[in-house]
CSV table of C-alpha atoms and ligand atoms in Angstrom, one decimal:
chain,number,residue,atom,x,y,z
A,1,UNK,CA,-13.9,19.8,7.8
A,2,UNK,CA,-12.0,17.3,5.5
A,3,UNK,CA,-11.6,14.4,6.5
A,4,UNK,CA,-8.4,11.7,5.5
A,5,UNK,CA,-10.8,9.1,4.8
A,6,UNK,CA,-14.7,9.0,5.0
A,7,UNK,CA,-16.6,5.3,4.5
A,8,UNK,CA,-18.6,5.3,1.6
A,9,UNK,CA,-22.3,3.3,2.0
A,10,UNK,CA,-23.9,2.4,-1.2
A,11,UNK,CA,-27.0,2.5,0.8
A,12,UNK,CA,-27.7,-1.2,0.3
A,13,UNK,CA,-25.6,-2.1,3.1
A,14,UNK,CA,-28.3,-2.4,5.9
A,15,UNK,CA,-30.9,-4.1,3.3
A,16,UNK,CA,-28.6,-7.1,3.0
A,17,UNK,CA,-28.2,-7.3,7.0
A,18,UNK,CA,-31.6,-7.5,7.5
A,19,UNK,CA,-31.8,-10.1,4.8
A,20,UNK,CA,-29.3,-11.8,6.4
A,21,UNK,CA,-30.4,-11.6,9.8
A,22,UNK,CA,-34.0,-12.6,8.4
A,23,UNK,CA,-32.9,-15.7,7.3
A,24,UNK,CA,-32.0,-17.2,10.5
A,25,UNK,CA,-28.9,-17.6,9.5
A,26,UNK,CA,-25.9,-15.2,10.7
A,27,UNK,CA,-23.0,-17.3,11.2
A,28,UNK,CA,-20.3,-17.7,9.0
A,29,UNK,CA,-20.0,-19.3,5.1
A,30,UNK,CA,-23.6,-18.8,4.5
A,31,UNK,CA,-25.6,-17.1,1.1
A,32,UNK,CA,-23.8,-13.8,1.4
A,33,UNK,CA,-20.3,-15.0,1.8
A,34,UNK,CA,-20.6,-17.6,-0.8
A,35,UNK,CA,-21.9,-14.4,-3.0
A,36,UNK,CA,-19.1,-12.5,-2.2
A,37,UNK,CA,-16.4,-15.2,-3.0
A,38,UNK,CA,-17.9,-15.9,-5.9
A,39,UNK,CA,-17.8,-12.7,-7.5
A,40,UNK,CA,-14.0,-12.5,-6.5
A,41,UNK,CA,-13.5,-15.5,-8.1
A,42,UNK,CA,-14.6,-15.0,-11.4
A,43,UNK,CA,-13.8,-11.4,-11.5
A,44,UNK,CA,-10.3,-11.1,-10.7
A,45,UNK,CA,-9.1,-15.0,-11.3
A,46,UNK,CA,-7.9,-16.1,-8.2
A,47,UNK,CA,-8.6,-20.3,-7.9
A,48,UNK,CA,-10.4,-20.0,-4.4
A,49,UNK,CA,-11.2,-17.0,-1.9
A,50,UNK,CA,-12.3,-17.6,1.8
A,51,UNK,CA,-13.8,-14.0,3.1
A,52,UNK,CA,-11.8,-13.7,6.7
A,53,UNK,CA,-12.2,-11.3,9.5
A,54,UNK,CA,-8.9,-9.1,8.5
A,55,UNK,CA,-6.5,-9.2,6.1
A,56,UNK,CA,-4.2,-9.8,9.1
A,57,UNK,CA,-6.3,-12.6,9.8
A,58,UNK,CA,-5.3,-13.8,5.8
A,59,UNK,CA,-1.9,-13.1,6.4
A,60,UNK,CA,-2.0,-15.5,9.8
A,61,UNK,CA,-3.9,-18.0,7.3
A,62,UNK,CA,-0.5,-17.8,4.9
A,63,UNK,CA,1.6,-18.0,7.4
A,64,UNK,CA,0.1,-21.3,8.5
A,65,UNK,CA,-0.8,-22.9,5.4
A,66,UNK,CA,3.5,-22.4,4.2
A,67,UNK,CA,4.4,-24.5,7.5
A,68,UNK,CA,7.1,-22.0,8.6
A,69,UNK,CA,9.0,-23.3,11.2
A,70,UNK,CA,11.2,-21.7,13.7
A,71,UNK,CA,13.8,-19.7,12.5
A,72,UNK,CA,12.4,-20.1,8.7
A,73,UNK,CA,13.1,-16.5,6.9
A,74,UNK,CA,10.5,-14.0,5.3
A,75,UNK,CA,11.7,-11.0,3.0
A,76,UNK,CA,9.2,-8.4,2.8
A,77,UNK,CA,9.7,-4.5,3.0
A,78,UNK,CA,9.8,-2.4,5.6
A,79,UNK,CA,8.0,0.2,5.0
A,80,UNK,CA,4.2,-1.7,5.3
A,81,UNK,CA,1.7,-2.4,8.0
A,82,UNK,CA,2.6,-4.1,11.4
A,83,UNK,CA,0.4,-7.4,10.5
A,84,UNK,CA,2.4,-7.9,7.1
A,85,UNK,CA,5.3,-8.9,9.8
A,86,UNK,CA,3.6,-9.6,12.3
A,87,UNK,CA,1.4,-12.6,10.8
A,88,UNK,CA,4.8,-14.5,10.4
A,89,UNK,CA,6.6,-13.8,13.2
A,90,UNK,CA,3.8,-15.7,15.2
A,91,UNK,CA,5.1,-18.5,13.4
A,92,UNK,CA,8.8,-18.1,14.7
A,93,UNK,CA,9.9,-16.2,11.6
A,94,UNK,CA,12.8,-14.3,11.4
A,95,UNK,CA,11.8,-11.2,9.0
A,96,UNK,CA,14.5,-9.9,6.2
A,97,UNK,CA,13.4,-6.6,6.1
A,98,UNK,CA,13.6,-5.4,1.7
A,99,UNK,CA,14.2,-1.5,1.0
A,100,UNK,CA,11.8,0.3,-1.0
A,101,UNK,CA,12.5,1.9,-4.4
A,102,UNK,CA,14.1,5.5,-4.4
A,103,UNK,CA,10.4,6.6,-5.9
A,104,UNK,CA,8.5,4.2,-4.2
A,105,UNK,CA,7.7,2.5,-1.1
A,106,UNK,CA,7.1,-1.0,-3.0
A,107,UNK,CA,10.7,-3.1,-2.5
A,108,UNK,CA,13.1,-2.7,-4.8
A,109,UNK,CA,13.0,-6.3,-6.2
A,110,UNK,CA,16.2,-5.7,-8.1
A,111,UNK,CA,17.8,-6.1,-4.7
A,112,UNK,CA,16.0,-9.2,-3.5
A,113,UNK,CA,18.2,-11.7,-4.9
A,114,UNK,CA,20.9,-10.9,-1.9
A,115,UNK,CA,18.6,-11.4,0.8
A,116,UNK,CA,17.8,-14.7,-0.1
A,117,UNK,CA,19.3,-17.3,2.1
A,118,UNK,CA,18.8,-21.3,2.4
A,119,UNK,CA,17.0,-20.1,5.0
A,120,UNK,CA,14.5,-18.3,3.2
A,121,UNK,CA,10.8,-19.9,2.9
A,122,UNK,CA,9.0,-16.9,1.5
A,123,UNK,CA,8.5,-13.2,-0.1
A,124,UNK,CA,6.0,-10.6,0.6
A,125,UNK,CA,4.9,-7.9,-1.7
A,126,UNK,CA,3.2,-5.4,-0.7
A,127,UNK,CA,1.5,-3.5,-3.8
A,128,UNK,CA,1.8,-0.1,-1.9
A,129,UNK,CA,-1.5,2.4,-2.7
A,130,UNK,CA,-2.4,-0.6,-5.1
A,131,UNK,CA,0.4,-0.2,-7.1
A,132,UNK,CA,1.7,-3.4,-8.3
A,133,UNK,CA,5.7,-4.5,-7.8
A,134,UNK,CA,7.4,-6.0,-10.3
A,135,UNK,CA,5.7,-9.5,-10.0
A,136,UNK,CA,8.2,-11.4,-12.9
A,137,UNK,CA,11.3,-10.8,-10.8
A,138,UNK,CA,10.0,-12.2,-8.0
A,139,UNK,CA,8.1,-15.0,-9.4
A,140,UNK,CA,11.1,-15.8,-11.0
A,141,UNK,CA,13.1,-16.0,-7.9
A,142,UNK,CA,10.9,-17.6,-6.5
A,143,UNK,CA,10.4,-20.8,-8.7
A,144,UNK,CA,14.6,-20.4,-8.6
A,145,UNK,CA,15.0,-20.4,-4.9
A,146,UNK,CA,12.0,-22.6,-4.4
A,147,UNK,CA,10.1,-20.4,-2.1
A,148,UNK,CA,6.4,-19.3,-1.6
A,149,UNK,CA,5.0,-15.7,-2.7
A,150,UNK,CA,2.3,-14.3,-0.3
A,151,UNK,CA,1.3,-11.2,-1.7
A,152,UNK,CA,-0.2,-8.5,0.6
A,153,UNK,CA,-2.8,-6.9,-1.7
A,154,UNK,CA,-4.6,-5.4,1.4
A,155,UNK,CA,-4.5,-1.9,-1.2
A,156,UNK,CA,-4.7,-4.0,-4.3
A,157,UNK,CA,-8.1,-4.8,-4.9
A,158,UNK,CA,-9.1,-4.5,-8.8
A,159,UNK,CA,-5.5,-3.5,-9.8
A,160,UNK,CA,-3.5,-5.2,-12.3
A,161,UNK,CA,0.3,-6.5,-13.2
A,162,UNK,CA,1.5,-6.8,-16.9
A,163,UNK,CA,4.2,-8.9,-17.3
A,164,UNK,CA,6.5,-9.9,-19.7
A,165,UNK,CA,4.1,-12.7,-21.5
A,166,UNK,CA,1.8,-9.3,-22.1
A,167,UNK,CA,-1.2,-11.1,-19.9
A,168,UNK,CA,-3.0,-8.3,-17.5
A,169,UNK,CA,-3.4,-10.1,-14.0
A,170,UNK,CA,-5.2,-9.0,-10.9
A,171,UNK,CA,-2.7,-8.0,-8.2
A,172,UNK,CA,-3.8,-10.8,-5.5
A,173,UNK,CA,-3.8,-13.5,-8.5
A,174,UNK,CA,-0.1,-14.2,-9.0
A,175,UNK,CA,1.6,-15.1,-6.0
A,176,UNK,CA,0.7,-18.7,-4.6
A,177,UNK,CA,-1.2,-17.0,-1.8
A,178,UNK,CA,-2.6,-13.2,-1.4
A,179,UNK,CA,-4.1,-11.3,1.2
A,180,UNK,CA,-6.8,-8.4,0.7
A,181,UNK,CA,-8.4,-6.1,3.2
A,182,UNK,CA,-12.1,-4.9,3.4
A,183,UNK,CA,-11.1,-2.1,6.5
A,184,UNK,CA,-13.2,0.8,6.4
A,185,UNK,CA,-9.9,2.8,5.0
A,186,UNK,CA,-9.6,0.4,2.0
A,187,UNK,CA,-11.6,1.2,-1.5
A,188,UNK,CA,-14.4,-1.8,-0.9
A,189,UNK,CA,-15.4,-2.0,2.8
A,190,UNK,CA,-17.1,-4.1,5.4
A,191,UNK,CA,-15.8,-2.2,8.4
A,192,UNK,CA,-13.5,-5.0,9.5
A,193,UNK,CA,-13.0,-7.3,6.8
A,194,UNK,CA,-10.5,-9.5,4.8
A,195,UNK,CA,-9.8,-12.0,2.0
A,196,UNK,CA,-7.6,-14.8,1.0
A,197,UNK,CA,-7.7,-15.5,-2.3
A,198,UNK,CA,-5.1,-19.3,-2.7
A,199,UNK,CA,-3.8,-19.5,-6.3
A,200,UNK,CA,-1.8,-22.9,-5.3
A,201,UNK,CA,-4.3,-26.1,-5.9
A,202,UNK,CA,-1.9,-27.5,-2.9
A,203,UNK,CA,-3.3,-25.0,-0.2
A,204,UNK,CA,-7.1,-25.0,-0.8
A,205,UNK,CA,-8.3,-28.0,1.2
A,206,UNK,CA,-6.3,-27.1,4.5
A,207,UNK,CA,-7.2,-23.3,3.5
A,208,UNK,CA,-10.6,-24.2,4.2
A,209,UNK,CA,-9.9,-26.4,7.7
A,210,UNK,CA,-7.8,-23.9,9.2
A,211,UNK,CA,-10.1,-21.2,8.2
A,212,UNK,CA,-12.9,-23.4,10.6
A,213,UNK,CA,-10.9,-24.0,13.7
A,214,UNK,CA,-8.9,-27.2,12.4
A,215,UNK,CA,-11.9,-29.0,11.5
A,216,UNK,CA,-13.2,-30.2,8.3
A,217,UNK,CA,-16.4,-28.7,8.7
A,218,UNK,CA,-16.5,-27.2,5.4
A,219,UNK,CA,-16.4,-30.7,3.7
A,220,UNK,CA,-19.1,-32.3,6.6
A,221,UNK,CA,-21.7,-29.4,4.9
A,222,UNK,CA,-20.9,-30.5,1.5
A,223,UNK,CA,-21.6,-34.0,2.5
A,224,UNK,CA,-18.2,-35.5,1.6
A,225,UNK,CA,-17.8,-36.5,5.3
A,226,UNK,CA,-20.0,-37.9,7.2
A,227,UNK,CA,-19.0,-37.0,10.8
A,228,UNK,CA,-16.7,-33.6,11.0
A,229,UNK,CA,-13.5,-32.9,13.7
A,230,UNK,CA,-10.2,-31.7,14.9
A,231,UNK,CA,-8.1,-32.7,11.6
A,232,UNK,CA,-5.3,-29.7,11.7
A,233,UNK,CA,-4.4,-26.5,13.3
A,234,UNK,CA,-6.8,-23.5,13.2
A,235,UNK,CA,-8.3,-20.8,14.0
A,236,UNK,CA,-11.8,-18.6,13.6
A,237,UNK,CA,-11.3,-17.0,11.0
A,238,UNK,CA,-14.4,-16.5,9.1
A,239,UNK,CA,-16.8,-13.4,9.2
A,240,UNK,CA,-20.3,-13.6,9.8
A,241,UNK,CA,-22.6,-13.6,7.5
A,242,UNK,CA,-24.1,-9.6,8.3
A,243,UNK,CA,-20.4,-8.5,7.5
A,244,UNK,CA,-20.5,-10.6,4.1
A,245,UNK,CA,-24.2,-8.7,3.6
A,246,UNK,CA,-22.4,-5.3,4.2
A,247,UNK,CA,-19.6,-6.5,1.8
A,248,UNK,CA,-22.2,-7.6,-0.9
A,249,UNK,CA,-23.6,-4.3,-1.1
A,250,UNK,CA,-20.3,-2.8,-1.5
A,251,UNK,CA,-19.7,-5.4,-4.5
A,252,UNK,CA,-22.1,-4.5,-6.6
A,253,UNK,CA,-21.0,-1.1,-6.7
A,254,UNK,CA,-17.5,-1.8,-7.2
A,255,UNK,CA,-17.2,0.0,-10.9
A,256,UNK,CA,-19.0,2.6,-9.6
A,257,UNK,CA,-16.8,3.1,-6.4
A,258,UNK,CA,-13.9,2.6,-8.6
A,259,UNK,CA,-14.5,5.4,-11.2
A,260,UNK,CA,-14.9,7.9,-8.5
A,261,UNK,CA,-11.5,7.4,-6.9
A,262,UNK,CA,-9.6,7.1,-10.2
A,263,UNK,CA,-11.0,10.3,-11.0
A,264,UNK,CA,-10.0,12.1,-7.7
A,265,UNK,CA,-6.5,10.7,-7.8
A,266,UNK,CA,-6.7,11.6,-11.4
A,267,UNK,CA,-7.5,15.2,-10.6
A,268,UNK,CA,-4.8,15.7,-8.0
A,269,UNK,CA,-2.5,14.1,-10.3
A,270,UNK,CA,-3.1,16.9,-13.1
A,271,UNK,CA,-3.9,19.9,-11.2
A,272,UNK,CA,-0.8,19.9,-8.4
A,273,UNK,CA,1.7,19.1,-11.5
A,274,UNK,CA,2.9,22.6,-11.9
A,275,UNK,CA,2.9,23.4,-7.9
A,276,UNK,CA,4.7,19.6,-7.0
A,277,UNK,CA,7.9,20.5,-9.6
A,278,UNK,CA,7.9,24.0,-8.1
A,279,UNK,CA,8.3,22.6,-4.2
A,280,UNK,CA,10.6,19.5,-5.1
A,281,UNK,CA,7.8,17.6,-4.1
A,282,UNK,CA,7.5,14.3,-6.3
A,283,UNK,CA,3.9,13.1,-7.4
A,284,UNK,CA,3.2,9.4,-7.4
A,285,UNK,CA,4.1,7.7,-10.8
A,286,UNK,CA,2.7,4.3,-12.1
A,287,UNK,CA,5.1,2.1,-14.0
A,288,UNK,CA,4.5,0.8,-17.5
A,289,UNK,CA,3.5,-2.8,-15.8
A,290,UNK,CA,0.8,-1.4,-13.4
A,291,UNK,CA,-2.2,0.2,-12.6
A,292,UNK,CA,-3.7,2.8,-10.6
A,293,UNK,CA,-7.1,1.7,-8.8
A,294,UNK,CA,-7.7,4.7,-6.6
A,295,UNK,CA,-6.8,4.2,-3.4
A,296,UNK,CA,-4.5,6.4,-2.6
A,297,UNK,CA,-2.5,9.4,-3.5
A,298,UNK,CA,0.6,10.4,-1.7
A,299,UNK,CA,3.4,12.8,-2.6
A,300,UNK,CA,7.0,12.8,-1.6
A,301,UNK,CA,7.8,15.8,0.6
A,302,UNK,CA,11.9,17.2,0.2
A,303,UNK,CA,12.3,16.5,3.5
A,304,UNK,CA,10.4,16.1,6.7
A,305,UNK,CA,10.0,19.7,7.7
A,306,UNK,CA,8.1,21.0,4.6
A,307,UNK,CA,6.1,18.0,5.2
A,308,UNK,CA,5.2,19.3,8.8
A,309,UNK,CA,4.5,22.4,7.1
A,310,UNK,CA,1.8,21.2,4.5
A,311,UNK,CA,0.1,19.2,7.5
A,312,UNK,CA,0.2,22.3,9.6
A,313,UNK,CA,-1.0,24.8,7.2
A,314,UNK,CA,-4.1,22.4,5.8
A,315,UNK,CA,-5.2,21.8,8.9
A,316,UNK,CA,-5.7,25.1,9.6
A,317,UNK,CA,-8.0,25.2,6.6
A,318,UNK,CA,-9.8,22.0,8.5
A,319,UNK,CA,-8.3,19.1,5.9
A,320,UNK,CA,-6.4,16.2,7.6
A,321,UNK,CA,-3.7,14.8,5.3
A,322,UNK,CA,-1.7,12.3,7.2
A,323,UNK,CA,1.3,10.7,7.1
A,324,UNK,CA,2.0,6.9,7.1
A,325,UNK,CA,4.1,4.2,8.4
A,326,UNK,CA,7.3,4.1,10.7
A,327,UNK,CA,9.7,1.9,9.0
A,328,UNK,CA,8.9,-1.8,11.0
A,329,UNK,CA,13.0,-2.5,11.0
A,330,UNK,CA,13.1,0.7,13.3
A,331,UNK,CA,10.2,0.1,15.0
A,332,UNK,CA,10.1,-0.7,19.2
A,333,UNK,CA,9.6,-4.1,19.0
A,334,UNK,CA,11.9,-5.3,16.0
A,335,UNK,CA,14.6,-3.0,15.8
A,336,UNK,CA,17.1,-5.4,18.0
A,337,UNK,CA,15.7,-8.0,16.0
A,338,UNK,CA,16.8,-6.5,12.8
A,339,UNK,CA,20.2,-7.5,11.2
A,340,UNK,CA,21.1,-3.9,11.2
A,341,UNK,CA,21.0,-3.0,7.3
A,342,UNK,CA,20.3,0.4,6.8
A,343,UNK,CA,17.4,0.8,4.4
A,344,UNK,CA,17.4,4.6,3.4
A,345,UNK,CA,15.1,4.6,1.0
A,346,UNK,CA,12.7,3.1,3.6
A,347,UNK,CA,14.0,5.7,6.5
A,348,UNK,CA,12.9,8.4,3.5
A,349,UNK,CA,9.5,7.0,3.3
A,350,UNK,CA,8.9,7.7,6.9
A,351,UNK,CA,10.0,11.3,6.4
A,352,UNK,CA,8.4,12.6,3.6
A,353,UNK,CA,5.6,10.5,2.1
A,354,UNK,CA,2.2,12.6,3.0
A,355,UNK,CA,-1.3,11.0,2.0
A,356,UNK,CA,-3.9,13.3,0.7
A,357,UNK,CA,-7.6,12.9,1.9
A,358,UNK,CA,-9.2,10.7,-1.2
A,359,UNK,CA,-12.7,8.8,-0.3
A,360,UNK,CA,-15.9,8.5,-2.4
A,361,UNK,CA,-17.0,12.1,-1.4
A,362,UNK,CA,-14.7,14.1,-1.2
A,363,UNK,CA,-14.7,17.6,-2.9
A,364,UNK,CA,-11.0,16.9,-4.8
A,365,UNK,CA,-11.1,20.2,-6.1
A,366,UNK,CA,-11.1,22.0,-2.6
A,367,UNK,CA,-8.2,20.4,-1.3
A,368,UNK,CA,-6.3,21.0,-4.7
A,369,UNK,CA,-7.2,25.1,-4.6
A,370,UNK,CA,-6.3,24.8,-0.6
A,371,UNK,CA,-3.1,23.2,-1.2
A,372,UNK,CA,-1.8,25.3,-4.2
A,373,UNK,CA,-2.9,28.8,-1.9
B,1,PLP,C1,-4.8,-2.3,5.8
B,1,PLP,C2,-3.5,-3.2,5.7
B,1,PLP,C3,-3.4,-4.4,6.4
B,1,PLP,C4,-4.3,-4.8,7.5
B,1,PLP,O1,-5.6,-5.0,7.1
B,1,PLP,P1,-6.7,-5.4,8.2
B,1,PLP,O2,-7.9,-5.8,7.3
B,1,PLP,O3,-7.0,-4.2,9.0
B,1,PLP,O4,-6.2,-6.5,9.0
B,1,PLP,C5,-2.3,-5.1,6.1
B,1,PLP,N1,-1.3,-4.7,5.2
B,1,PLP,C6,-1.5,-3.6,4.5
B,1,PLP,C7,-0.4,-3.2,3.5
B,1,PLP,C8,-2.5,-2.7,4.8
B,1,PLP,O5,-2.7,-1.6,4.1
């Protein structure tokens, strides 16, 4: 049997627990996570990182630290994860839903100029598979509209942007707030697990109070307070320290982890060329001003039914390729919330986009010769 996705350990995982659980103590913001957060922070660039939960969690954090208020407007795209809209629509959000690209489920950013409103407070990305949108168009809007960019690299982790000024950035480093996600089905894992990585000076002292339920905690343990309380709103939001442990070991195989994928994704790429163009099925392409970090490979489908087809006649060879999201303007709980725009390009994702199985292990080159029979 293959499986979509299968969890890769590095086999360090447990070690670190028991370290952890060794040292007495397991709660929250202790040796490992301060490992972890460290490493993010001088590897990719971002100004601060506080290890959460979930990368939903993150996204409630950036929700919060914006101050949206009631009726306060979000653009982000449709075709994404319920907890992109979700996190803001706790906040009393209205969410402008973007469309994607004709060729890829990222928004189409040369259409996000019309959605902006004086309403709007912020913009989403969502760096779909890890692929990076085009970050100078909506920086620029941003800084032109005055609004805040919260990007949702829950895919993203050790991919890059290029922009016009020729500087490589890690995805998760440009907006004024970003969100990453350490879920089991994500490239570095901690079973649940998130990240928010605050590239705004302005955010990172009330990052860290809302991250400990309101309270400046965080500062008391530094010893730049002497007494520690309720200060702001909050929540719990940090791991423990045995899922920073797990997320340590993961860490210091990151290159490692990283190779592998590129070279499955690489391999599909290649070897279903000839078999894509001949089914009018599109492979994924990477723009000039992005990268590719692995973590998933999809292809575009003609339309729904062949799509059924492929599912139907790998599973009967035992591999599980799945589909992926239902566009969120559609969805049960927001369609009579949406203004009504019809997003095709989005509607298309949720026909025909098919993920292949790609994880650590997995034999590539038996799901190639199983999809080209
Ligand atoms: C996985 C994912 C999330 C949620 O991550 P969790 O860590 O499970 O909360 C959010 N957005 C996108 C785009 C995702 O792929």
């Amino acid at each position: 049997m293959i499986p979509f996705n299968k969890p890769y350990l590095t086999g360090k995982e447990t070690d670190y627990i028991t370290d952890a659980v060794a040292s007495g103590k397991i709660s929250g913001n202790g040796k490992y996570t301060k490992m972890c957060q460290d490493f993010f922070e001088k590897k990719f660039g971002f100004k601060k990182t506080l290890l959460t939960t979930s990368c939903t969690d993150a996204l409630e954090m950036a929700a919060i630290l914006i101050n949206l208020e009631e009726g306060d407007e979000v653009i982000m795209p449709s075709y994404t994860f319920v907890s992109t809209s979700n996190a803001f629509v706790l906040r009393g959000a209205k969410i402008v839903f973007a469309d994607s690209l004709p060729n890829h489920p990222n928004m189409d950013c040369s259409k996000l100029e019309s959605l902006i409103t004086p309403n709007t407070k912020a913009i989403v990305p969502v760096h779909y598979a890890g692929v990076s949108c085009d970050m100078d168009v909506i920086m620029e809007l941003a800084k032109a509209h005055n609004l805040f960019v919260v990007e949702d690299a829950a895919q993203a982790i050790d991919s890059y942007y290029t922009g016009k000024d020729g500087i490589k950035k890690a995805l998760g480093s440009i907006g004024h707030l970003a969100a990453f996600s350490f879920h089991e089905t994500k490239n570095i894992i901690s079973g649940e697990g998130g990240m928010l990585a605050i590239n705004d000076e302005q955010f990172i002292d009330r990052a860290e109070i809302i991250w400990e339920k309101g309270t400046n905690r965080s500062a008391f343990f530094r010893g730049e307070v002497d007494k520690y309380g309720w200060v702001d709103i909050g929540s719990s939001f940090l791991p423990s320290e045995i899922i920073a442990a797990f997320l340590w070991a993961q860490l210091e195989n990151l290159e490692k982890i990283q190779s592998v994928r590129k070279s499955h994704w690489e391999n599909y790429k290649i070897q279903l060329e000839n078999w894509a163009k001949s089914n009018e099925i599109e492979l994924p392409l990477i723009p000039n001003y992005a990268t590719n970090n692995g973590h998933m490979f999809f292809i575009k489908c003609k339309n729904v039914e062949q799509r059924t087809q492929i599912i139907n006649k790998l599973k009967e060879k035992n591999t599980h390729p799945v589909f992926h999201y239902i566009s969120l303007h559609s969805s049960p709980y927001y369609s009579d919330k949406h203004d009504g725009r019809i997003l095709p390009n989005t509607d298309n994702f949720t026909d025909t986009l098919l993920r292949l199985p790609l994880f650590y292990e997995l034999d590539v080159q038996t799901v190639i010769n199983q999809i080209v029979e």
